[in-house]
């Protein structure tokens, strides 16, 4: 027996979610049909709305349904003159949750990766350059991931900043708070030593 | 920072899926926005369609968008005169995949559970009784789960069948094929011994 056509369609549509295979999709479909039809209807409506209206912020490229996102609109944040470069909107959220950064962001939506054909234009570096030339940015904080591609991207942007006479800084690499030296990998420890600070 | 309102709404709507908490919902939302907007739009449409049109089959209570499901419509299956009682539509699927059963089904959509206030009427036993009186059913196979509630439900239906002079049989409990005796629990082994067959 196959499922009834519409049920089969629902199950296969649910597999578009990341980490959801055929078996989980079946479980989800039956759960929604048996216990949460209202929630499923709402999800359907919100999915439509979100996919239609959520676009990239024209200034920082994060996801928003407005033309310019809330952070970019805040005059207080623009006055700070500090621009933080991150790879994804999730990174913005992680940094915002610390409450320790009061500047604006620029979201690359990826990183330089020549092997996948992703060059500077694909991660918005043309827009970034225009922005750095127009806005009174005093410092650029490079908060890309500490991976090979993230480091390469940070270096590329740092050179761009240098040529425009803007200070570029990289977030510190080192031992995470609460970590134990015994279990930290060698590369991180090396970074922690070379980045040591006077007390 | 909170997410933009619509993004927040999307994330909270996604948590209606079973096994999806806030963090997984975030991951799903960003994945759909970044990589699969078409899939998400399709999912939205299918969710609406499915929740509106998928109902219970009027005869066997499984999920279907038709009034009567494909299995119940098949004259060949009705002629077999064997009715299999299961707890959920997923069980129908599991049995159909074995290709070893050629009769019709009745889906309880649950099991008797007085402690949760689920009585005979809630699992469709009134409809089942009417059906057993009207249709020429020669045997009822009780394929509820081998749990306390499943066994109780099976017993209840068996008594109903007896009072209507219809043979009721219970699927066999025993050692699963491919299993090793060493690792089988005592209760299953006891069932396997008491249900032994002459070779």
PDB file of C-alpha atoms in Angstrom, chain A residues 8-184:
ATOM      1  CA  UNK A   8       2.210  10.983   0.347  1.00  0.00           C
ATOM      2  CA  UNK A   9       2.590  14.545  -0.921  1.00  0.00           C
ATOM      3  CA  UNK A  10       2.578  15.917   2.634  1.00  0.00           C
ATOM      4  CA  UNK A  11       5.240  13.433   3.721  1.00  0.00           C
ATOM      5  CA  UNK A  12       7.489  14.211   0.779  1.00  0.00           C
ATOM      6  CA  UNK A  13       7.007  17.978   1.265  1.00  0.00           C
ATOM      7  CA  UNK A  14       8.092  17.671   4.908  1.00  0.00           C
ATOM      8  CA  UNK A  15      11.425  16.170   3.845  1.00  0.00           C
ATOM      9  CA  UNK A  16      12.447  19.636   2.593  1.00  0.00           C
ATOM     10  CA  UNK A  17      13.247  20.401   6.242  1.00  0.00           C
ATOM     11  CA  UNK A  18      16.901  19.854   7.176  1.00  0.00           C
ATOM     12  CA  UNK A  19      17.547  16.630   9.084  1.00  0.00           C
ATOM     13  CA  UNK A  20      14.116  15.230   8.221  1.00  0.00           C
ATOM     14  CA  UNK A  21      14.105  11.999   6.233  1.00  0.00           C
ATOM     15  CA  UNK A  22      11.211   9.888   5.081  1.00  0.00           C
ATOM     16  CA  UNK A  23      10.568   8.180   8.406  1.00  0.00           C
ATOM     17  CA  UNK A  24      10.630  11.395  10.478  1.00  0.00           C
ATOM     18  CA  UNK A  25       8.406  13.066   7.883  1.00  0.00           C
ATOM     19  CA  UNK A  26       5.873  10.232   8.274  1.00  0.00           C
ATOM     20  CA  UNK A  27       5.938  10.699  12.028  1.00  0.00           C
ATOM     21  CA  UNK A  28       5.462  14.452  11.653  1.00  0.00           C
ATOM     22  CA  UNK A  29       2.604  14.085   9.168  1.00  0.00           C
ATOM     23  CA  UNK A  30       0.693  11.661  11.394  1.00  0.00           C
ATOM     24  CA  UNK A  31       1.350  13.764  14.472  1.00  0.00           C
ATOM     25  CA  UNK A  32      -0.014  16.891  12.784  1.00  0.00           C
ATOM     26  CA  UNK A  33      -3.054  15.091  11.381  1.00  0.00           C
ATOM     27  CA  UNK A  34      -3.891  13.401  14.675  1.00  0.00           C
ATOM     28  CA  UNK A  35      -3.065  16.043  17.207  1.00  0.00           C
ATOM     29  CA  UNK A  36      -2.310  19.472  15.835  1.00  0.00           C
ATOM     30  CA  UNK A  37      -4.236  20.439  12.720  1.00  0.00           C
ATOM     31  CA  UNK A  38      -4.505  24.057  13.860  1.00  0.00           C
ATOM     32  CA  UNK A  39      -0.757  24.300  14.363  1.00  0.00           C
ATOM     33  CA  UNK A  40      -0.178  22.803  10.928  1.00  0.00           C
ATOM     34  CA  UNK A  41      -2.572  25.271   9.281  1.00  0.00           C
ATOM     35  CA  UNK A  42      -0.803  28.128  11.042  1.00  0.00           C
ATOM     36  CA  UNK A  43       2.592  26.782   9.976  1.00  0.00           C
ATOM     37  CA  UNK A  44       1.353  26.654   6.387  1.00  0.00           C
ATOM     38  CA  UNK A  45       0.242  30.286   6.463  1.00  0.00           C
ATOM     39  CA  UNK A  46       3.397  31.516   8.201  1.00  0.00           C
ATOM     40  CA  UNK A  47       5.638  29.619   5.772  1.00  0.00           C
ATOM     41  CA  UNK A  48       3.938  31.403   2.857  1.00  0.00           C
ATOM     42  CA  UNK A  49       4.157  34.797   4.532  1.00  0.00           C
ATOM     43  CA  UNK A  50       7.757  34.377   5.597  1.00  0.00           C
ATOM     44  CA  UNK A  51       9.020  33.124   2.244  1.00  0.00           C
ATOM     45  CA  UNK A  52       7.242  35.965   0.463  1.00  0.00           C
ATOM     46  CA  UNK A  53       8.213  38.828   2.741  1.00  0.00           C
ATOM     47  CA  UNK A  54      11.502  38.009   4.454  1.00  0.00           C
ATOM     48  CA  UNK A  55      14.336  39.412   2.391  1.00  0.00           C
ATOM     49  CA  UNK A  56      17.853  40.626   3.076  1.00  0.00           C
ATOM     50  CA  UNK A  57      18.330  43.949   4.866  1.00  0.00           C
ATOM     51  CA  UNK A  58      19.577  46.440   2.273  1.00  0.00           C
ATOM     52  CA  UNK A  59      22.349  47.591   4.557  1.00  0.00           C
ATOM     53  CA  UNK A  60      23.598  44.585   6.502  1.00  0.00           C
ATOM     54  CA  UNK A  61      22.160  41.693   4.467  1.00  0.00           C
ATOM     55  CA  UNK A  62      20.631  39.899   7.453  1.00  0.00           C
ATOM     56  CA  UNK A  63      17.103  38.476   7.181  1.00  0.00           C
ATOM     57  CA  UNK A  64      14.263  40.925   7.779  1.00  0.00           C
ATOM     58  CA  UNK A  65      10.815  41.699   6.424  1.00  0.00           C
ATOM     59  CA  UNK A  66      11.605  45.449   6.410  1.00  0.00           C
ATOM     60  CA  UNK A  67      13.820  47.160   3.840  1.00  0.00           C
ATOM     61  CA  UNK A  68      16.383  47.978   6.510  1.00  0.00           C
ATOM     62  CA  UNK A  69      16.560  45.909   9.696  1.00  0.00           C
ATOM     63  CA  UNK A  70      16.004  47.161  13.236  1.00  0.00           C
ATOM     64  CA  UNK A  71      19.696  47.248  14.126  1.00  0.00           C
ATOM     65  CA  UNK A  72      20.675  49.216  11.026  1.00  0.00           C
ATOM     66  CA  UNK A  73      17.823  51.689  11.645  1.00  0.00           C
ATOM     67  CA  UNK A  74      19.022  52.499  15.184  1.00  0.00           C
ATOM     68  CA  UNK A  75      20.871  55.877  15.140  1.00  0.00           C
ATOM     69  CA  UNK A  76      22.666  54.999  18.390  1.00  0.00           C
ATOM     70  CA  UNK A  77      24.250  51.972  16.804  1.00  0.00           C
ATOM     71  CA  UNK A  78      25.280  53.862  13.685  1.00  0.00           C
ATOM     72  CA  UNK A  79      26.952  56.522  15.830  1.00  0.00           C
ATOM     73  CA  UNK A  80      29.160  53.874  17.441  1.00  0.00           C
ATOM     74  CA  UNK A  81      31.067  53.696  14.140  1.00  0.00           C
ATOM     75  CA  UNK A  82      32.002  50.042  14.657  1.00  0.00           C
ATOM     76  CA  UNK A  83      31.076  47.468  12.027  1.00  0.00           C
ATOM     77  CA  UNK A  84      31.120  43.762  12.841  1.00  0.00           C
ATOM     78  CA  UNK A  85      31.470  41.313   9.950  1.00  0.00           C
ATOM     79  CA  UNK A  86      29.840  37.913  10.452  1.00  0.00           C
ATOM     80  CA  UNK A  87      29.080  34.954   8.211  1.00  0.00           C
ATOM     81  CA  UNK A  88      25.403  34.379   8.983  1.00  0.00           C
ATOM     82  CA  UNK A  89      22.308  35.888  10.642  1.00  0.00           C
ATOM     83  CA  UNK A  90      22.627  33.248  13.384  1.00  0.00           C
ATOM     84  CA  UNK A  91      26.002  34.789  14.288  1.00  0.00           C
ATOM     85  CA  UNK A  92      24.320  38.190  14.689  1.00  0.00           C
ATOM     86  CA  UNK A  93      21.907  36.588  17.129  1.00  0.00           C
ATOM     87  CA  UNK A  94      24.711  34.921  19.105  1.00  0.00           C
ATOM     88  CA  UNK A  95      26.590  38.215  19.422  1.00  0.00           C
ATOM     89  CA  UNK A  96      23.452  40.196  20.283  1.00  0.00           C
ATOM     90  CA  UNK A  97      22.669  37.772  23.094  1.00  0.00           C
ATOM     91  CA  UNK A  98      25.944  38.708  24.810  1.00  0.00           C
ATOM     92  CA  UNK A  99      24.778  42.376  24.962  1.00  0.00           C
ATOM     93  CA  UNK A 100      28.446  43.350  24.660  1.00  0.00           C
ATOM     94  CA  UNK A 101      28.445  44.869  21.173  1.00  0.00           C
ATOM     95  CA  UNK A 102      26.777  48.174  20.369  1.00  0.00           C
ATOM     96  CA  UNK A 103      27.710  48.725  16.730  1.00  0.00           C
ATOM     97  CA  UNK A 104      26.218  47.602  13.428  1.00  0.00           C
ATOM     98  CA  UNK A 105      26.697  44.401  11.467  1.00  0.00           C
ATOM     99  CA  UNK A 106      27.451  43.249   7.976  1.00  0.00           C
ATOM    100  CA  UNK A 107      26.344  39.691   7.196  1.00  0.00           C
ATOM    101  CA  UNK A 108      28.330  37.964   4.442  1.00  0.00           C
ATOM    102  CA  UNK A 109      25.825  35.081   4.096  1.00  0.00           C
ATOM    103  CA  UNK A 110      28.750  32.708   3.551  1.00  0.00           C
ATOM    104  CA  UNK A 111      32.519  32.882   3.233  1.00  0.00           C
ATOM    105  CA  UNK A 112      35.098  33.035   0.458  1.00  0.00           C
ATOM    106  CA  UNK A 113      35.482  29.564  -0.997  1.00  0.00           C
ATOM    107  CA  UNK A 114      37.131  29.493  -4.434  1.00  0.00           C
ATOM    108  CA  UNK A 115      36.720  25.710  -4.614  1.00  0.00           C
ATOM    109  CA  UNK A 116      32.916  26.155  -4.549  1.00  0.00           C
ATOM    110  CA  UNK A 117      33.104  29.135  -6.898  1.00  0.00           C
ATOM    111  CA  UNK A 118      32.255  31.645  -4.150  1.00  0.00           C
ATOM    112  CA  UNK A 119      34.184  34.859  -4.752  1.00  0.00           C
ATOM    113  CA  UNK A 120      34.166  38.334  -3.136  1.00  0.00           C
ATOM    114  CA  UNK A 121      31.119  39.522  -5.105  1.00  0.00           C
ATOM    115  CA  UNK A 122      29.023  36.548  -3.911  1.00  0.00           C
ATOM    116  CA  UNK A 123      29.469  37.431  -0.248  1.00  0.00           C
ATOM    117  CA  UNK A 124      28.639  41.114  -0.771  1.00  0.00           C
ATOM    118  CA  UNK A 125      32.147  42.550  -0.532  1.00  0.00           C
ATOM    119  CA  UNK A 126      31.355  45.093  -3.278  1.00  0.00           C
ATOM    120  CA  UNK A 127      28.506  46.470  -1.150  1.00  0.00           C
ATOM    121  CA  UNK A 128      30.756  46.351   1.902  1.00  0.00           C
ATOM    122  CA  UNK A 129      33.424  48.420   0.153  1.00  0.00           C
ATOM    123  CA  UNK A 130      30.866  51.039  -0.932  1.00  0.00           C
ATOM    124  CA  UNK A 131      29.569  51.169   2.620  1.00  0.00           C
ATOM    125  CA  UNK A 132      33.038  51.557   4.132  1.00  0.00           C
ATOM    126  CA  UNK A 133      33.756  54.436   1.727  1.00  0.00           C
ATOM    127  CA  UNK A 134      30.503  56.266   2.513  1.00  0.00           C
ATOM    128  CA  UNK A 135      29.947  55.681   6.227  1.00  0.00           C
ATOM    129  CA  UNK A 136      32.121  57.014   9.051  1.00  0.00           C
ATOM    130  CA  UNK A 137      33.344  53.594  10.201  1.00  0.00           C
ATOM    131  CA  UNK A 138      36.272  53.787  12.599  1.00  0.00           C
ATOM    132  CA  UNK A 139      36.781  50.066  13.180  1.00  0.00           C
ATOM    133  CA  UNK A 140      35.834  46.837  11.470  1.00  0.00           C
ATOM    134  CA  UNK A 141      35.640  43.773  13.734  1.00  0.00           C
ATOM    135  CA  UNK A 142      36.117  40.545  11.798  1.00  0.00           C
ATOM    136  CA  UNK A 143      33.988  37.881  13.493  1.00  0.00           C
ATOM    137  CA  UNK A 144      34.015  35.223  10.783  1.00  0.00           C
ATOM    138  CA  UNK A 145      34.330  31.614  11.938  1.00  0.00           C
ATOM    139  CA  UNK A 146      37.802  30.336  12.904  1.00  0.00           C
ATOM    140  CA  UNK A 147      37.865  27.916   9.955  1.00  0.00           C
ATOM    141  CA  UNK A 148      40.204  27.968   6.972  1.00  0.00           C
ATOM    142  CA  UNK A 149      37.606  29.755   4.832  1.00  0.00           C
ATOM    143  CA  UNK A 150      36.603  32.089   7.649  1.00  0.00           C
ATOM    144  CA  UNK A 151      40.232  33.095   8.226  1.00  0.00           C
ATOM    145  CA  UNK A 152      40.805  33.646   4.510  1.00  0.00           C
ATOM    146  CA  UNK A 153      37.696  35.807   4.326  1.00  0.00           C
ATOM    147  CA  UNK A 154      38.846  37.808   7.354  1.00  0.00           C
ATOM    148  CA  UNK A 155      42.264  38.379   5.767  1.00  0.00           C
ATOM    149  CA  UNK A 156      40.726  39.511   2.506  1.00  0.00           C
ATOM    150  CA  UNK A 157      38.470  42.045   4.257  1.00  0.00           C
ATOM    151  CA  UNK A 158      41.347  43.212   6.491  1.00  0.00           C
ATOM    152  CA  UNK A 159      43.387  44.075   3.384  1.00  0.00           C
ATOM    153  CA  UNK A 160      40.418  45.971   1.979  1.00  0.00           C
ATOM    154  CA  UNK A 161      40.133  47.938   5.226  1.00  0.00           C
ATOM    155  CA  UNK A 162      43.852  48.701   5.234  1.00  0.00           C
ATOM    156  CA  UNK A 163      43.675  50.140   1.745  1.00  0.00           C
ATOM    157  CA  UNK A 164      40.817  52.389   2.956  1.00  0.00           C
ATOM    158  CA  UNK A 165      42.692  53.352   6.135  1.00  0.00           C
ATOM    159  CA  UNK A 166      40.204  51.754   8.493  1.00  0.00           C
ATOM    160  CA  UNK A 167      41.316  49.736  11.521  1.00  0.00           C
ATOM    161  CA  UNK A 168      40.458  46.062  11.119  1.00  0.00           C
ATOM    162  CA  UNK A 169      40.545  43.741  14.118  1.00  0.00           C
ATOM    163  CA  UNK A 170      39.967  40.015  14.489  1.00  0.00           C
ATOM    164  CA  UNK A 171      38.096  38.497  17.434  1.00  0.00           C
ATOM    165  CA  UNK A 172      40.433  36.654  19.832  1.00  0.00           C
ATOM    166  CA  UNK A 173      41.068  32.943  19.512  1.00  0.00           C
ATOM    167  CA  UNK A 174      41.949  31.108  22.694  1.00  0.00           C
ATOM    168  CA  UNK A 175      40.772  28.881  25.483  1.00  0.00           C
ATOM    169  CA  UNK A 176      36.962  29.072  25.850  1.00  0.00           C
ATOM    170  CA  UNK A 177      35.694  30.191  29.258  1.00  0.00           C
ATOM    171  CA  UNK A 178      34.909  27.135  31.370  1.00  0.00           C
ATOM    172  CA  UNK A 179      37.129  24.913  29.190  1.00  0.00           C
ATOM    173  CA  UNK A 180      39.916  22.769  30.584  1.00  0.00           C
ATOM    174  CA  UNK A 181      43.434  23.161  29.176  1.00  0.00           C
ATOM    175  CA  UNK A 182      43.844  19.380  29.153  1.00  0.00           C
ATOM    176  CA  UNK A 183      41.146  18.959  26.523  1.00  0.00           C
ATOM    177  CA  UNK A 184      41.898  21.970  24.305  1.00  0.00           C
TER     178      UNK A 184
END
